[in-house]
PDB file of C-alpha atoms in Angstrom:
ATOM      1  CA  MET A   1       0.065   0.104   0.231  1.00  0.00           C
ATOM      2  CA  LEU A   2       1.460   3.102  -0.852  1.00  0.00           C
ATOM      3  CA  SER A   3       0.538   6.006   1.600  1.00  0.00           C
ATOM      4  CA  ALA A   4       1.504  10.133   1.094  1.00  0.00           C
ATOM      5  CA  SER A   5       2.188  12.519   3.726  1.00  0.00           C
ATOM      6  CA  LEU A   6      -0.376  14.971   2.273  1.00  0.00           C
ATOM      7  CA  VAL A   7      -3.609  13.241   3.289  1.00  0.00           C
ATOM      8  CA  PRO A   8      -6.215  16.291   4.279  1.00  0.00           C
ATOM      9  CA  SER A   9      -8.244  15.701   1.781  1.00  0.00           C
ATOM     10  CA  PRO A  10      -9.530  12.866  -0.408  1.00  0.00           C
ATOM     11  CA  THR A  11      -9.356  14.998  -3.882  1.00  0.00           C
ATOM     12  CA  ILE A  12      -7.503  17.966  -3.453  1.00  0.00           C
ATOM     13  CA  ASP A  13      -4.595  19.407  -1.467  1.00  0.00           C
ATOM     14  CA  LEU A  14      -4.287  22.867  -2.028  1.00  0.00           C
ATOM     15  CA  GLY A  15      -0.914  23.047  -0.198  1.00  0.00           C
ATOM     16  CA  LEU A  16      -1.816  25.876   2.561  1.00  0.00           C
ATOM     17  CA  THR A  17       0.177  27.450   5.102  1.00  0.00           C
ATOM     18  CA  LYS A  18      -2.041  27.022   8.397  1.00  0.00           C
ATOM     19  CA  GLY A  19      -3.739  30.503   8.699  1.00  0.00           C
ATOM     20  CA  ARG A  20      -3.002  31.934   5.107  1.00  0.00           C
ATOM     21  CA  SER A  21      -5.895  31.870   2.565  1.00  0.00           C
ATOM     22  CA  VAL A  22      -5.233  30.748  -1.052  1.00  0.00           C
ATOM     23  CA  SER A  23      -4.372  34.480  -2.652  1.00  0.00           C
ATOM     24  CA  THR A  24      -2.061  35.241   0.279  1.00  0.00           C
ATOM     25  CA  LYS A  25       0.231  32.103  -0.182  1.00  0.00           C
ATOM     26  CA  ILE A  26       0.665  33.278  -4.147  1.00  0.00           C
ATOM     27  CA  ALA A  27       1.136  36.699  -3.405  1.00  0.00           C
ATOM     28  CA  GLN A  28       3.803  36.463  -1.032  1.00  0.00           C
ATOM     29  CA  ALA A  29       5.683  33.765  -3.049  1.00  0.00           C
ATOM     30  CA  THR A  30       8.859  34.557  -4.630  1.00  0.00           C
ATOM     31  CA  ASP A  31       8.965  33.821  -8.209  1.00  0.00           C
ATOM     32  CA  SER A  32      12.995  34.797  -8.564  1.00  0.00           C
ATOM     33  CA  ALA A  33      14.095  31.244  -9.357  1.00  0.00           C
ATOM     34  CA  HIS A  34      11.851  31.303 -12.494  1.00  0.00           C
ATOM     35  CA  PRO A  35      13.631  31.134 -15.683  1.00  0.00           C
ATOM     36  CA  GLU A  36      12.116  34.055 -17.439  1.00  0.00           C
ATOM     37  CA  GLY A  37      13.158  36.965 -14.359  1.00  0.00           C
ATOM     38  CA  SER A  38      10.903  38.128 -11.821  1.00  0.00           C
ATOM     39  CA  ILE A  39       8.794  40.580 -13.589  1.00  0.00           C
ATOM     40  CA  ILE A  40       5.188  39.211 -13.465  1.00  0.00           C
ATOM     41  CA  SER A  41       2.257  41.626 -14.848  1.00  0.00           C
ATOM     42  CA  PRO A  42      -0.440  42.428 -12.347  1.00  0.00           C
ATOM     43  CA  ALA A  43      -2.829  40.419 -14.765  1.00  0.00           C
ATOM     44  CA  THR A  44      -0.831  37.425 -14.443  1.00  0.00           C
ATOM     45  CA  ARG A  45      -0.792  37.605 -10.833  1.00  0.00           C
ATOM     46  CA  ALA A  46      -4.089  38.303 -10.521  1.00  0.00           C
ATOM     47  CA  THR A  47      -5.243  35.374 -13.242  1.00  0.00           C
ATOM     48  CA  LEU A  48      -3.027  32.927 -11.039  1.00  0.00           C
ATOM     49  CA  ASN A  49      -4.460  33.927  -7.322  1.00  0.00           C
ATOM     50  CA  PHE A  50      -8.108  33.557  -9.285  1.00  0.00           C
ATOM     51  CA  GLN A  51      -7.673  30.028 -11.049  1.00  0.00           C
ATOM     52  CA  TYR A  52      -5.938  28.723  -8.143  1.00  0.00           C
ATOM     53  CA  ALA A  53      -8.337  29.533  -5.630  1.00  0.00           C
ATOM     54  CA  SER A  54     -11.137  27.760  -8.229  1.00  0.00           C
ATOM     55  CA  LEU A  55      -9.844  24.760  -8.171  1.00  0.00           C
ATOM     56  CA  ARG A  56     -11.835  24.724  -4.913  1.00  0.00           C
ATOM     57  CA  ASN A  57     -14.481  24.676  -6.777  1.00  0.00           C
ATOM     58  CA  ILE A  58     -16.557  21.371  -7.495  1.00  0.00           C
ATOM     59  CA  ASN A  59     -15.443  19.704 -10.442  1.00  0.00           C
ATOM     60  CA  HIS A  60     -12.537  22.043 -10.783  1.00  0.00           C
ATOM     61  CA  CYS A  61      -9.326  19.784  -9.453  1.00  0.00           C
ATOM     62  CA  PRO A  62      -9.895  16.140 -11.243  1.00  0.00           C
ATOM     63  CA  THR A  63      -9.781  13.291  -8.261  1.00  0.00           C
ATOM     64  CA  GLY A  64      -6.569  11.676  -7.683  1.00  0.00           C
ATOM     65  CA  MET A  65      -4.708  14.928  -8.314  1.00  0.00           C
ATOM     66  CA  TYR A  66      -2.680  17.234  -5.826  1.00  0.00           C
ATOM     67  CA  ILE A  67      -1.534  20.362  -6.611  1.00  0.00           C
ATOM     68  CA  THR A  68       0.148  23.241  -4.992  1.00  0.00           C
ATOM     69  CA  PRO A  69       2.581  26.348  -5.770  1.00  0.00           C
ATOM     70  CA  SER A  70       6.091  25.989  -5.619  1.00  0.00           C
ATOM     71  CA  VAL A  71       7.691  27.523  -2.761  1.00  0.00           C
ATOM     72  CA  GLU A  72      10.492  29.278  -5.144  1.00  0.00           C
ATOM     73  CA  SER A  73       8.211  30.525  -8.054  1.00  0.00           C
ATOM     74  CA  ILE A  74       4.456  31.135  -8.042  1.00  0.00           C
ATOM     75  CA  LEU A  75       5.080  30.483 -12.377  1.00  0.00           C
ATOM     76  CA  VAL A  76       5.922  26.873 -10.909  1.00  0.00           C
ATOM     77  CA  TRP A  77       3.150  24.581  -9.623  1.00  0.00           C
ATOM     78  CA  ASP A  78       4.025  21.073  -8.432  1.00  0.00           C
ATOM     79  CA  ALA A  79       1.782  18.277  -8.943  1.00  0.00           C
ATOM     80  CA  VAL A  80       1.102  14.749  -8.370  1.00  0.00           C
ATOM     81  CA  LEU A  81      -1.343  12.419 -10.448  1.00  0.00           C
ATOM     82  CA  PHE A  82      -2.718   9.013  -8.660  1.00  0.00           C
ATOM     83  CA  VAL A  83      -4.247   6.875 -11.733  1.00  0.00           C
ATOM     84  CA  HIS A  84      -6.557   4.312 -10.587  1.00  0.00           C
ATOM     85  CA  LYS A  85      -8.006   2.649 -13.839  1.00  0.00           C
ATOM     86  CA  GLY A  86      -6.773   1.822 -17.173  1.00  0.00           C
ATOM     87  CA  TYR A  87      -3.161   0.763 -18.324  1.00  0.00           C
ATOM     88  CA  TYR A  88      -1.466   3.055 -16.197  1.00  0.00           C
ATOM     89  CA  GLN A  89      -3.411   2.109 -13.255  1.00  0.00           C
ATOM     90  CA  ASP A  90      -1.295   2.280  -9.898  1.00  0.00           C
ATOM     91  CA  SER A  91       0.872   5.046 -11.336  1.00  0.00           C
ATOM     92  CA  VAL A  92       2.010   7.669  -9.046  1.00  0.00           C
ATOM     93  CA  LEU A  93       3.105  10.387 -10.921  1.00  0.00           C
ATOM     94  CA  LYS A  94       4.742  13.819 -10.142  1.00  0.00           C
ATOM     95  CA  PHE A  95       5.047  16.839 -12.799  1.00  0.00           C
ATOM     96  CA  THR A  96       4.759  20.927 -12.924  1.00  0.00           C
ATOM     97  CA  VAL A  97       2.776  22.894 -14.549  1.00  0.00           C
ATOM     98  CA  THR A  98       5.247  26.462 -15.397  1.00  0.00           C
ATOM     99  CA  PHE A  99       3.396  29.654 -16.451  1.00  0.00           C
ATOM    100  CA  PRO A 100       5.192  31.986 -18.827  1.00  0.00           C
ATOM    101  CA  ASN A 101       5.537  35.314 -16.796  1.00  0.00           C
ATOM    102  CA  ASP A 102       2.449  36.869 -19.496  1.00  0.00           C
ATOM    103  CA  TYR A 103      -0.022  34.011 -18.683  1.00  0.00           C
ATOM    104  CA  PRO A 104      -2.642  33.969 -19.767  1.00  0.00           C
ATOM    105  CA  GLU A 105      -1.880  35.303 -23.174  1.00  0.00           C
ATOM    106  CA  ARG A 106       0.786  32.234 -23.691  1.00  0.00           C
ATOM    107  CA  SER A 107      -0.152  28.524 -22.526  1.00  0.00           C
ATOM    108  CA  PRO A 108       2.040  27.210 -19.229  1.00  0.00           C
ATOM    109  CA  THR A 109       3.794  23.885 -19.941  1.00  0.00           C
ATOM    110  CA  VAL A 110       3.731  20.918 -18.258  1.00  0.00           C
ATOM    111  CA  ARG A 111       6.725  18.312 -17.540  1.00  0.00           C
ATOM    112  CA  PHE A 112       6.508  15.133 -16.087  1.00  0.00           C
ATOM    113  CA  LEU A 113       9.441  14.738 -13.032  1.00  0.00           C
ATOM    114  CA  THR A 114       8.446  10.676 -12.841  1.00  0.00           C
ATOM    115  CA  ASP A 115       9.001   8.805 -15.787  1.00  0.00           C
ATOM    116  CA  ILE A 116       6.384   7.515 -17.740  1.00  0.00           C
ATOM    117  CA  PHE A 117       5.913   5.416 -20.964  1.00  0.00           C
ATOM    118  CA  HIS A 118       3.573   7.561 -22.917  1.00  0.00           C
ATOM    119  CA  PRO A 119       2.701   9.055 -26.277  1.00  0.00           C
ATOM    120  CA  LEU A 120       2.212  12.603 -25.114  1.00  0.00           C
ATOM    121  CA  VAL A 121       5.311  12.495 -23.037  1.00  0.00           C
ATOM    122  CA  ASP A 122       9.341  12.811 -23.825  1.00  0.00           C
ATOM    123  CA  PRO A 123      11.187  10.612 -22.689  1.00  0.00           C
ATOM    124  CA  ARG A 124      14.377  12.307 -22.692  1.00  0.00           C
ATOM    125  CA  THR A 125      13.148  15.526 -20.749  1.00  0.00           C
ATOM    126  CA  GLY A 126       9.253  14.308 -19.185  1.00  0.00           C
ATOM    127  CA  ALA A 127       7.653  17.407 -21.580  1.00  0.00           C
ATOM    128  CA  TYR A 128       4.259  16.557 -22.007  1.00  0.00           C
ATOM    129  CA  SER A 129       2.410  17.728 -25.236  1.00  0.00           C
ATOM    130  CA  LEU A 130      -0.494  19.590 -24.450  1.00  0.00           C
ATOM    131  CA  ALA A 131      -1.021  19.586 -28.432  1.00  0.00           C
ATOM    132  CA  PRO A 132      -4.092  17.784 -28.730  1.00  0.00           C
ATOM    133  CA  ARG A 133      -6.353  19.727 -27.042  1.00  0.00           C
ATOM    134  CA  PHE A 134      -5.124  23.365 -26.828  1.00  0.00           C
ATOM    135  CA  ARG A 135      -3.779  24.165 -30.220  1.00  0.00           C
ATOM    136  CA  PRO A 136      -4.154  26.995 -30.904  1.00  0.00           C
ATOM    137  CA  TRP A 137      -4.300  28.216 -27.075  1.00  0.00           C
ATOM    138  CA  ARG A 138      -7.095  30.311 -26.158  1.00  0.00           C
ATOM    139  CA  PRO A 139      -6.505  32.650 -23.163  1.00  0.00           C
ATOM    140  CA  LYS A 140      -9.922  34.116 -22.813  1.00  0.00           C
ATOM    141  CA  GLU A 141     -10.964  30.147 -22.529  1.00  0.00           C
ATOM    142  CA  HIS A 142      -8.380  28.229 -21.535  1.00  0.00           C
ATOM    143  CA  GLN A 143      -8.017  27.855 -18.048  1.00  0.00           C
ATOM    144  CA  ILE A 144      -5.652  25.307 -15.357  1.00  0.00           C
ATOM    145  CA  HIS A 145      -8.408  23.382 -14.688  1.00  0.00           C
ATOM    146  CA  HIS A 146      -9.328  22.761 -18.348  1.00  0.00           C
ATOM    147  CA  ILE A 147      -5.423  21.788 -18.267  1.00  0.00           C
ATOM    148  CA  LEU A 148      -5.632  19.483 -15.512  1.00  0.00           C
ATOM    149  CA  HIS A 149      -8.022  17.540 -16.359  1.00  0.00           C
ATOM    150  CA  PHE A 150      -6.869  17.105 -20.357  1.00  0.00           C
ATOM    151  CA  ILE A 151      -3.728  15.676 -18.149  1.00  0.00           C
ATOM    152  CA  LYS A 152      -5.971  12.952 -16.487  1.00  0.00           C
ATOM    153  CA  SER A 153      -8.197  11.906 -19.372  1.00  0.00           C
ATOM    154  CA  THR A 154      -4.604  11.223 -21.318  1.00  0.00           C
ATOM    155  CA  PHE A 155      -4.374   8.218 -18.967  1.00  0.00           C
ATOM    156  CA  LYS A 156      -7.694   6.626 -20.121  1.00  0.00           C
ATOM    157  CA  GLU A 157      -8.121   4.575 -23.403  1.00  0.00           C
ATOM    158  CA  PRO A 158     -10.547   6.841 -25.072  1.00  0.00           C
ATOM    159  CA  THR A 159      -8.264   9.911 -25.334  1.00  0.00           C
ATOM    160  CA  LEU A 160      -5.446   7.193 -26.175  1.00  0.00           C
ATOM    161  CA  ASP A 161      -7.199   6.195 -29.397  1.00  0.00           C
ATOM    162  CA  LYS A 162      -7.498   9.991 -30.448  1.00  0.00           C
ATOM    163  CA  PHE A 163      -3.781  11.276 -30.767  1.00  0.00           C
ATOM    164  CA  HIS A 164      -1.997  12.262 -33.918  1.00  0.00           C
ATOM    165  CA  GLU A 165       1.660  11.961 -35.051  1.00  0.00           C
ATOM    166  CA  GLU A 166       2.311  15.971 -34.881  1.00  0.00           C
ATOM    167  CA  ASP A 167       1.383  15.863 -31.363  1.00  0.00           C
ATOM    168  CA  VAL A 168       3.387  13.066 -29.511  1.00  0.00           C
ATOM    169  CA  LEU A 169       6.722  13.470 -28.208  1.00  0.00           C
ATOM    170  CA  ASN A 170       7.119   9.590 -27.701  1.00  0.00           C
ATOM    171  CA  LYS A 171       7.601   8.156 -31.224  1.00  0.00           C
ATOM    172  CA  GLU A 172       8.332   4.562 -29.506  1.00  0.00           C
ATOM    173  CA  ALA A 173       4.755   4.858 -27.703  1.00  0.00           C
ATOM    174  CA  PHE A 174       3.022   6.043 -30.857  1.00  0.00           C
ATOM    175  CA  ASN A 175       5.208   3.928 -33.205  1.00  0.00           C
ATOM    176  CA  LEU A 176       3.550   5.278 -36.678  1.00  0.00           C
ATOM    177  CA  THR A 177       2.754   3.388 -39.447  1.00  0.00           C
ATOM    178  CA  THR A 178       1.787   4.260 -42.771  1.00  0.00           C
ATOM    179  CA  LEU A 179      -0.115   2.385 -45.215  1.00  0.00           C
ATOM    180  CA  GLY A 180      -0.099   2.070 -48.607  1.00  0.00           C
ATOM    181  CA  ASN A 181      -2.585   5.224 -49.391  1.00  0.00           C
ATOM    182  CA  SER A 182      -0.394   7.170 -47.004  1.00  0.00           C
ATOM    183  CA  ILE A 183      -2.918   7.714 -44.345  1.00  0.00           C
ATOM    184  CA  HIS A 184      -1.544   7.567 -40.713  1.00  0.00           C
ATOM    185  CA  VAL A 185      -3.467   5.487 -38.831  1.00  0.00           C
ATOM    186  CA  ALA A 186      -2.181   3.425 -36.447  1.00  0.00           C
ATOM    187  CA  TYR A 187       0.770   3.447 -33.859  1.00  0.00           C
ATOM    188  CA  SER A 188       1.782   0.875 -30.982  1.00  0.00           C
ATOM    189  CA  TYR A 189      -0.946   1.574 -28.914  1.00  0.00           C
ATOM    190  CA  CYS A 190      -3.225   0.072 -31.726  1.00  0.00           C
ATOM    191  CA  ASP A 191      -1.061  -2.299 -33.401  1.00  0.00           C
ATOM    192  CA  ASN A 192      -0.352  -4.232 -30.238  1.00  0.00           C
ATOM    193  CA  ARG A 193      -2.357  -3.234 -26.796  1.00  0.00           C
ATOM    194  CA  THR A 194      -0.665  -6.238 -25.329  1.00  0.00           C
ATOM    195  CA  SER A 195       2.872  -5.005 -25.642  1.00  0.00           C
ATOM    196  CA  PHE A 196       1.432  -1.326 -25.354  1.00  0.00           C
ATOM    197  CA  ALA A 197      -0.334  -2.649 -22.100  1.00  0.00           C
ATOM    198  CA  THR A 198       2.940  -4.394 -20.655  1.00  0.00           C
ATOM    199  CA  LEU A 199       4.876  -1.211 -21.037  1.00  0.00           C
ATOM    200  CA  ALA A 200       2.310   0.854 -19.502  1.00  0.00           C
ATOM    201  CA  LYS A 201       1.922  -1.751 -16.207  1.00  0.00           C
ATOM    202  CA  GLN A 202       5.866  -1.422 -16.351  1.00  0.00           C
ATOM    203  CA  SER A 203       6.186   2.429 -15.712  1.00  0.00           C
ATOM    204  CA  ALA A 204       3.320   2.122 -13.500  1.00  0.00           C
ATOM    205  CA  GLU A 205       5.100  -0.349 -11.259  1.00  0.00           C
ATOM    206  CA  LEU A 206       8.310   2.128 -11.675  1.00  0.00           C
ATOM    207  CA  SER A 207       6.550   4.993 -10.543  1.00  0.00           C
ATOM    208  CA  GLN A 208       5.537   3.236  -7.129  1.00  0.00           C
ATOM    209  CA  SER A 209       9.070   2.260  -6.691  1.00  0.00           C
ATOM    210  CA  PRO A 210      10.582   3.724  -3.172  1.00  0.00           C
ATOM    211  CA  SER A 211      13.671   5.144  -5.383  1.00  0.00           C
ATOM    212  CA  ALA A 212      10.894   7.140  -7.966  1.00  0.00           C
ATOM    213  CA  LEU A 213       8.614   7.913  -4.847  1.00  0.00           C
ATOM    214  CA  TYR A 214      11.339   9.006  -2.387  1.00  0.00           C
ATOM    215  CA  ASP A 215      13.653  10.707  -4.729  1.00  0.00           C
ATOM    216  CA  THR A 216      14.425  14.486  -3.909  1.00  0.00           C
ATOM    217  CA  SER A 217      17.289  14.895  -6.336  1.00  0.00           C
ATOM    218  CA  GLY A 218      17.570  16.295 -10.054  1.00  0.00           C
ATOM    219  CA  PRO A 219      14.434  17.410 -11.183  1.00  0.00           C
ATOM    220  CA  LYS A 220      12.380  16.516  -8.029  1.00  0.00           C
ATOM    221  CA  LYS A 221      14.423  18.285  -5.604  1.00  0.00           C
ATOM    222  CA  ASN A 222      12.607  21.476  -4.913  1.00  0.00           C
ATOM    223  CA  HIS A 223       9.361  19.522  -5.645  1.00  0.00           C
ATOM    224  CA  SER A 224       6.684  20.186  -2.773  1.00  0.00           C
ATOM    225  CA  LEU A 225       4.963  17.167  -2.746  1.00  0.00           C
ATOM    226  CA  ARG A 226       7.209  15.010  -1.005  1.00  0.00           C
ATOM    227  CA  PHE A 227       6.225  10.939  -0.035  1.00  0.00           C
ATOM    228  CA  THR A 228       7.822   9.459   3.450  1.00  0.00           C
ATOM    229  CA  PRO A 229       7.320   5.765   3.949  1.00  0.00           C
ATOM    230  CA  LEU A 230       4.946   4.899   6.697  1.00  0.00           C
ATOM    231  CA  LYS A 231       5.211   2.046   9.066  1.00  0.00           C
ATOM    232  CA  PRO A 232       1.866  -0.093   9.262  1.00  0.00           C
ATOM    233  CA  ASN A 233       0.689   1.515  12.490  1.00  0.00           C
ATOM    234  CA  GLU A 234       1.143   5.391  11.040  1.00  0.00           C
ATOM    235  CA  VAL A 235      -0.902   3.766   7.663  1.00  0.00           C
ATOM    236  CA  ASP A 236      -3.623   2.982   9.936  1.00  0.00           C
ATOM    237  CA  GLU A 237      -3.844   6.299  11.704  1.00  0.00           C
ATOM    238  CA  VAL A 238      -4.014   7.862   8.004  1.00  0.00           C
ATOM    239  CA  LEU A 239      -6.864   5.455   7.437  1.00  0.00           C
ATOM    240  CA  ARG A 240      -8.579   6.305  10.134  1.00  0.00           C
ATOM    241  CA  ALA A 241      -8.331   9.938   9.144  1.00  0.00           C
ATOM    242  CA  LEU A 242      -9.355   9.398   6.236  1.00  0.00           C
ATOM    243  CA  SER A 243     -12.513   7.240   7.090  1.00  0.00           C
ATOM    244  CA  VAL A 244     -11.467   4.391   5.138  1.00  0.00           C
ATOM    245  CA  HIS A 245     -12.177   1.023   6.785  1.00  0.00           C
ATOM    246  CA  THR A 246      -9.407  -1.687   5.608  1.00  0.00           C
ATOM    247  CA  GLU A 247      -7.006  -3.659   6.755  1.00  0.00           C
ATOM    248  CA  TYR A 248      -3.192  -2.873   5.831  1.00  0.00           C
ATOM    249  CA  SER A 249      -1.706  -5.776   4.362  1.00  0.00           C
ATOM    250  CA  LYS A 250       1.997  -6.150   3.137  1.00  0.00           C
TER     251      LYS A 250
END
């Protein structure tokens, strides 16, 4: 059984410091670590305040997903996704959402810190393609909760069926084939679902390994959402706090 150190809510932990409001935490965060510098327009800051606070609304933050602004920059949000069904069942995936300093005029970028075999994730850098859903980016229409729901949906079969070659960042996962009439129609997911399922399951299992869960080096060094191993009695306490009645087994 996997247990995380963040458990206040079954759907979302906004990472609030006790006694602070959402807007206060964001407004007081430093942005000196952001690669684009520390100059953030008032409009961008207000938009981030509003969209972060809106994640408390019903259905705005997907179940199984936790997200919080980084302690280093209000333009970087740290997140983790627990996948409960499908090819990637039981995956525990850390990722970051980085906003440009003129957001929402330009799209944020997403990077997975946990290695995952997925058509939209670059296996070298962890960069994640938002192109299937957000091309073009519409600043007056698209918001962060749309991105979060899209990310979760891309680990489900119906969305996996809809990717196109120009959108993917992992060619091995996509494995494009060309028919005689030059119509591009298939990838490894379609051609050999058994192989795809095996590789997805393997990456899901690796995401649960201690080296993946508890690693705080490299790109995960500054990630705000960290896991710590729990003893059986500590797990029981967490489950009681969540009103989950189950028996812990090794």
